[in-house]
Amino acid sequence: MTLLVIGGSGFLGREVARQAGRSVTTHFRAGGPGRRLDVRDRAAVLRLVEELRPDVVVNTAYVQADWVTTAEGAMHVAAAAAATGARLVHVSTDLVFSGRDVTYDETSVPDPVTPYGAAKAAAETAIKGLVADAVVARTSLILGDGDSGHEKFVHALAAGTASGGLYTDTVRCPVHVTDLAAALLELAGSTYAGIAHVAGADALSRHELGMLIARRDGLDEAALPTARQGSGPLDVRLDGTRTQARLRTRLRGAREFLAR
């Protein structure tokens, strides 16, 4: 199985590429050792996919504040996959939901309340219309072994080099990047089509998550300031029971993968 990873310079894209090994070709919008690709350029995306003819395209690319990259770019990738017959695995987000219903399974209808969530929801709609057998994998906060954005922010707060605080009123289901990448590759090699919820087993506030990171890394927990987001998607929990039942990969909860 040959894989094309779109967004291979990102935190998740790099891990998908690493786990896939020699069968993967990684492409980057900017930087890194792979070939440069701007997903906003529909013709360029099509040329690339037609040239490489991968069996599977895994799209991890997004820019949170850029509708064109996140929504239209995803549509361009889906159109190229449809034109070449490639299987498509697209990474979406829990922020397609407002949080009003708190818990969302794979049958839940998106109701975004942020521009980023709306862009991701639009991408899901485009993909559904263009590639009937695509996998849309919704996930949550992605952590690693100290190298994710959230972990770096916690360290900066503890060191006093960052301002702000850790929200006590926002709840998500964090996932480890190695679990997420393994699940995406497993879905890529399967015949499953449709929505998959690929998130961790534990629902935690950002402050609770920060405390776990601090304990694992030996940081001063008392040095972590708290804050409240107050509006927007607050408590959003992805129920991935149906997806987990299809996977060999076990999606661990943050209390497990952040244990000392």
PDB file of N, CA and C in Angstrom, residues 197-236:
ATOM      1  N   HIS A 197     -14.670   8.225  15.017  1.00  0.00           N
ATOM      2  CA  HIS A 197     -14.262   9.072  16.132  1.00  0.00           C
ATOM      3  C   HIS A 197     -13.022   8.451  16.764  1.00  0.00           C
ATOM      4  N   VAL A 198     -11.897   9.138  16.595  1.00  0.00           N
ATOM      5  CA  VAL A 198     -10.603   8.598  17.011  1.00  0.00           C
ATOM      6  C   VAL A 198     -10.032   9.534  18.074  1.00  0.00           C
ATOM      7  N   ALA A 199     -10.492   9.348  19.294  1.00  0.00           N
ATOM      8  CA  ALA A 199     -10.072  10.199  20.412  1.00  0.00           C
ATOM      9  C   ALA A 199      -9.778   9.315  21.608  1.00  0.00           C
ATOM     10  N   GLY A 200      -9.186   9.907  22.642  1.00  0.00           N
ATOM     11  CA  GLY A 200      -8.833   9.149  23.831  1.00  0.00           C
ATOM     12  C   GLY A 200     -10.031   8.792  24.684  1.00  0.00           C
ATOM     13  N   ALA A 201      -9.798   7.905  25.645  1.00  0.00           N
ATOM     14  CA  ALA A 201     -10.889   7.372  26.461  1.00  0.00           C
ATOM     15  C   ALA A 201     -11.284   8.280  27.615  1.00  0.00           C
ATOM     16  N   ASP A 202     -10.439   9.264  27.972  1.00  0.00           N
ATOM     17  CA  ASP A 202     -10.711  10.112  29.132  1.00  0.00           C
ATOM     18  C   ASP A 202     -11.142  11.511  28.717  1.00  0.00           C
ATOM     19  N   ALA A 203     -12.174  12.026  29.362  1.00  0.00           N
ATOM     20  CA  ALA A 203     -12.608  13.413  29.169  1.00  0.00           C
ATOM     21  C   ALA A 203     -12.003  14.255  30.274  1.00  0.00           C
ATOM     22  N   LEU A 204     -11.207  15.277  29.883  1.00  0.00           N
ATOM     23  CA  LEU A 204     -10.483  16.087  30.854  1.00  0.00           C
ATOM     24  C   LEU A 204     -10.537  17.556  30.467  1.00  0.00           C
ATOM     25  N   SER A 205     -10.530  18.426  31.480  1.00  0.00           N
ATOM     26  CA  SER A 205     -10.374  19.845  31.191  1.00  0.00           C
ATOM     27  C   SER A 205      -8.914  20.114  30.818  1.00  0.00           C
ATOM     28  N   ARG A 206      -8.680  21.248  30.185  1.00  0.00           N
ATOM     29  CA  ARG A 206      -7.295  21.582  29.834  1.00  0.00           C
ATOM     30  C   ARG A 206      -6.436  21.741  31.092  1.00  0.00           C
ATOM     31  N   HIS A 207      -7.045  22.206  32.178  1.00  0.00           N
ATOM     32  CA  HIS A 207      -6.285  22.323  33.423  1.00  0.00           C
ATOM     33  C   HIS A 207      -5.947  20.946  33.980  1.00  0.00           C
ATOM     34  N   GLU A 208      -6.922  20.042  33.995  1.00  0.00           N
ATOM     35  CA  GLU A 208      -6.648  18.672  34.458  1.00  0.00           C
ATOM     36  C   GLU A 208      -5.547  18.033  33.611  1.00  0.00           C
ATOM     37  N   LEU A 209      -5.611  18.269  32.318  1.00  0.00           N
ATOM     38  CA  LEU A 209      -4.604  17.735  31.411  1.00  0.00           C
ATOM     39  C   LEU A 209      -3.234  18.332  31.736  1.00  0.00           C
ATOM     40  N   GLY A 210      -3.188  19.635  31.983  1.00  0.00           N
ATOM     41  CA  GLY A 210      -1.936  20.280  32.332  1.00  0.00           C
ATOM     42  C   GLY A 210      -1.341  19.737  33.624  1.00  0.00           C
ATOM     43  N   MET A 211      -2.193  19.441  34.592  1.00  0.00           N
ATOM     44  CA  MET A 211      -1.712  18.883  35.856  1.00  0.00           C
ATOM     45  C   MET A 211      -1.087  17.508  35.639  1.00  0.00           C
ATOM     46  N   LEU A 212      -1.696  16.695  34.763  1.00  0.00           N
ATOM     47  CA  LEU A 212      -1.127  15.376  34.457  1.00  0.00           C
ATOM     48  C   LEU A 212       0.235  15.516  33.780  1.00  0.00           C
ATOM     49  N   ILE A 213       0.345  16.471  32.862  1.00  0.00           N
ATOM     50  CA  ILE A 213       1.624  16.713  32.188  1.00  0.00           C
ATOM     51  C   ILE A 213       2.674  17.157  33.208  1.00  0.00           C
ATOM     52  N   ALA A 214       2.282  18.044  34.120  1.00  0.00           N
ATOM     53  CA  ALA A 214       3.207  18.540  35.136  1.00  0.00           C
ATOM     54  C   ALA A 214       3.703  17.404  36.019  1.00  0.00           C
ATOM     55  N   ARG A 215       2.801  16.519  36.419  1.00  0.00           N
ATOM     56  CA  ARG A 215       3.203  15.397  37.280  1.00  0.00           C
ATOM     57  C   ARG A 215       4.143  14.463  36.540  1.00  0.00           C
ATOM     58  N   ARG A 216       3.841  14.190  35.280  1.00  0.00           N
ATOM     59  CA  ARG A 216       4.716  13.303  34.500  1.00  0.00           C
ATOM     60  C   ARG A 216       6.111  13.887  34.345  1.00  0.00           C
ATOM     61  N   ASP A 217       6.176  15.194  34.124  1.00  0.00           N
ATOM     62  CA  ASP A 217       7.448  15.834  33.780  1.00  0.00           C
ATOM     63  C   ASP A 217       8.143  16.486  34.966  1.00  0.00           C
ATOM     64  N   GLY A 218       7.580  16.322  36.159  1.00  0.00           N
ATOM     65  CA  GLY A 218       8.226  16.867  37.347  1.00  0.00           C
ATOM     66  C   GLY A 218       8.156  18.378  37.458  1.00  0.00           C
ATOM     67  N   LEU A 219       7.103  18.981  36.934  1.00  0.00           N
ATOM     68  CA  LEU A 219       6.937  20.428  37.010  1.00  0.00           C
ATOM     69  C   LEU A 219       6.184  20.809  38.280  1.00  0.00           C
ATOM     70  N   ASP A 220       6.273  22.072  38.642  1.00  0.00           N
ATOM     71  CA  ASP A 220       5.562  22.586  39.812  1.00  0.00           C
ATOM     72  C   ASP A 220       4.101  22.818  39.431  1.00  0.00           C
ATOM     73  N   GLU A 221       3.220  21.958  39.929  1.00  0.00           N
ATOM     74  CA  GLU A 221       1.798  22.073  39.593  1.00  0.00           C
ATOM     75  C   GLU A 221       1.213  23.396  40.070  1.00  0.00           C
ATOM     76  N   ALA A 222       1.711  23.903  41.181  1.00  0.00           N
ATOM     77  CA  ALA A 222       1.190  25.152  41.725  1.00  0.00           C
ATOM     78  C   ALA A 222       1.527  26.349  40.842  1.00  0.00           C
ATOM     79  N   ALA A 223       2.474  26.169  39.934  1.00  0.00           N
ATOM     80  CA  ALA A 223       2.866  27.268  39.057  1.00  0.00           C
ATOM     81  C   ALA A 223       1.977  27.388  37.828  1.00  0.00           C
ATOM     82  N   LEU A 224       1.019  26.493  37.688  1.00  0.00           N
ATOM     83  CA  LEU A 224       0.160  26.508  36.505  1.00  0.00           C
ATOM     84  C   LEU A 224      -1.087  27.338  36.782  1.00  0.00           C
ATOM     85  N   PRO A 225      -1.224  28.506  36.168  1.00  0.00           N
ATOM     86  CA  PRO A 225      -2.402  29.348  36.394  1.00  0.00           C
ATOM     87  C   PRO A 225      -3.626  28.780  35.701  1.00  0.00           C
ATOM     88  N   THR A 226      -4.781  29.071  36.257  1.00  0.00           N
ATOM     89  CA  THR A 226      -6.040  28.638  35.660  1.00  0.00           C
ATOM     90  C   THR A 226      -6.711  29.814  34.962  1.00  0.00           C
ATOM     91  N   ALA A 227      -7.629  29.494  34.077  1.00  0.00           N
ATOM     92  CA  ALA A 227      -8.401  30.503  33.355  1.00  0.00           C
ATOM     93  C   ALA A 227      -9.714  29.869  32.938  1.00  0.00           C
ATOM     94  N   ARG A 228     -10.603  30.709  32.436  1.00  0.00           N
ATOM     95  CA  ARG A 228     -11.877  30.215  31.913  1.00  0.00           C
ATOM     96  C   ARG A 228     -12.044  30.719  30.481  1.00  0.00           C
ATOM     97  N   GLN A 229     -12.472  29.824  29.600  1.00  0.00           N
ATOM     98  CA  GLN A 229     -12.728  30.238  28.222  1.00  0.00           C
ATOM     99  C   GLN A 229     -14.028  31.009  28.144  1.00  0.00           C
ATOM    100  N   GLY A 230     -15.052  30.528  28.838  1.00  0.00           N
ATOM    101  CA  GLY A 230     -16.290  31.282  28.987  1.00  0.00           C
ATOM    102  C   GLY A 230     -17.292  31.132  27.877  1.00  0.00           C
ATOM    103  N   SER A 231     -16.853  30.972  26.629  1.00  0.00           N
ATOM    104  CA  SER A 231     -17.782  30.859  25.508  1.00  0.00           C
ATOM    105  C   SER A 231     -17.178  29.933  24.452  1.00  0.00           C
ATOM    106  N   GLY A 232     -17.989  29.648  23.446  1.00  0.00           N
ATOM    107  CA  GLY A 232     -17.541  28.734  22.400  1.00  0.00           C
ATOM    108  C   GLY A 232     -17.777  27.295  22.792  1.00  0.00           C
ATOM    109  N   PRO A 233     -17.209  26.351  22.057  1.00  0.00           N
ATOM    110  CA  PRO A 233     -17.370  24.936  22.416  1.00  0.00           C
ATOM    111  C   PRO A 233     -16.632  24.652  23.723  1.00  0.00           C
ATOM    112  N   LEU A 234     -17.362  24.361  24.783  1.00  0.00           N
ATOM    113  CA  LEU A 234     -16.739  24.128  26.079  1.00  0.00           C
ATOM    114  C   LEU A 234     -16.556  22.630  26.328  1.00  0.00           C
ATOM    115  N   ASP A 235     -17.621  21.942  26.657  1.00  0.00           N
ATOM    116  CA  ASP A 235     -17.531  20.511  26.973  1.00  0.00           C
ATOM    117  C   ASP A 235     -17.919  19.701  25.733  1.00  0.00           C
ATOM    118  N   VAL A 236     -16.921  19.180  25.014  1.00  0.00           N
ATOM    119  CA  VAL A 236     -17.151  18.403  23.791  1.00  0.00           C
ATOM    120  C   VAL A 236     -16.442  17.067  23.952  1.00  0.00           C
TER     121      VAL A 236
END
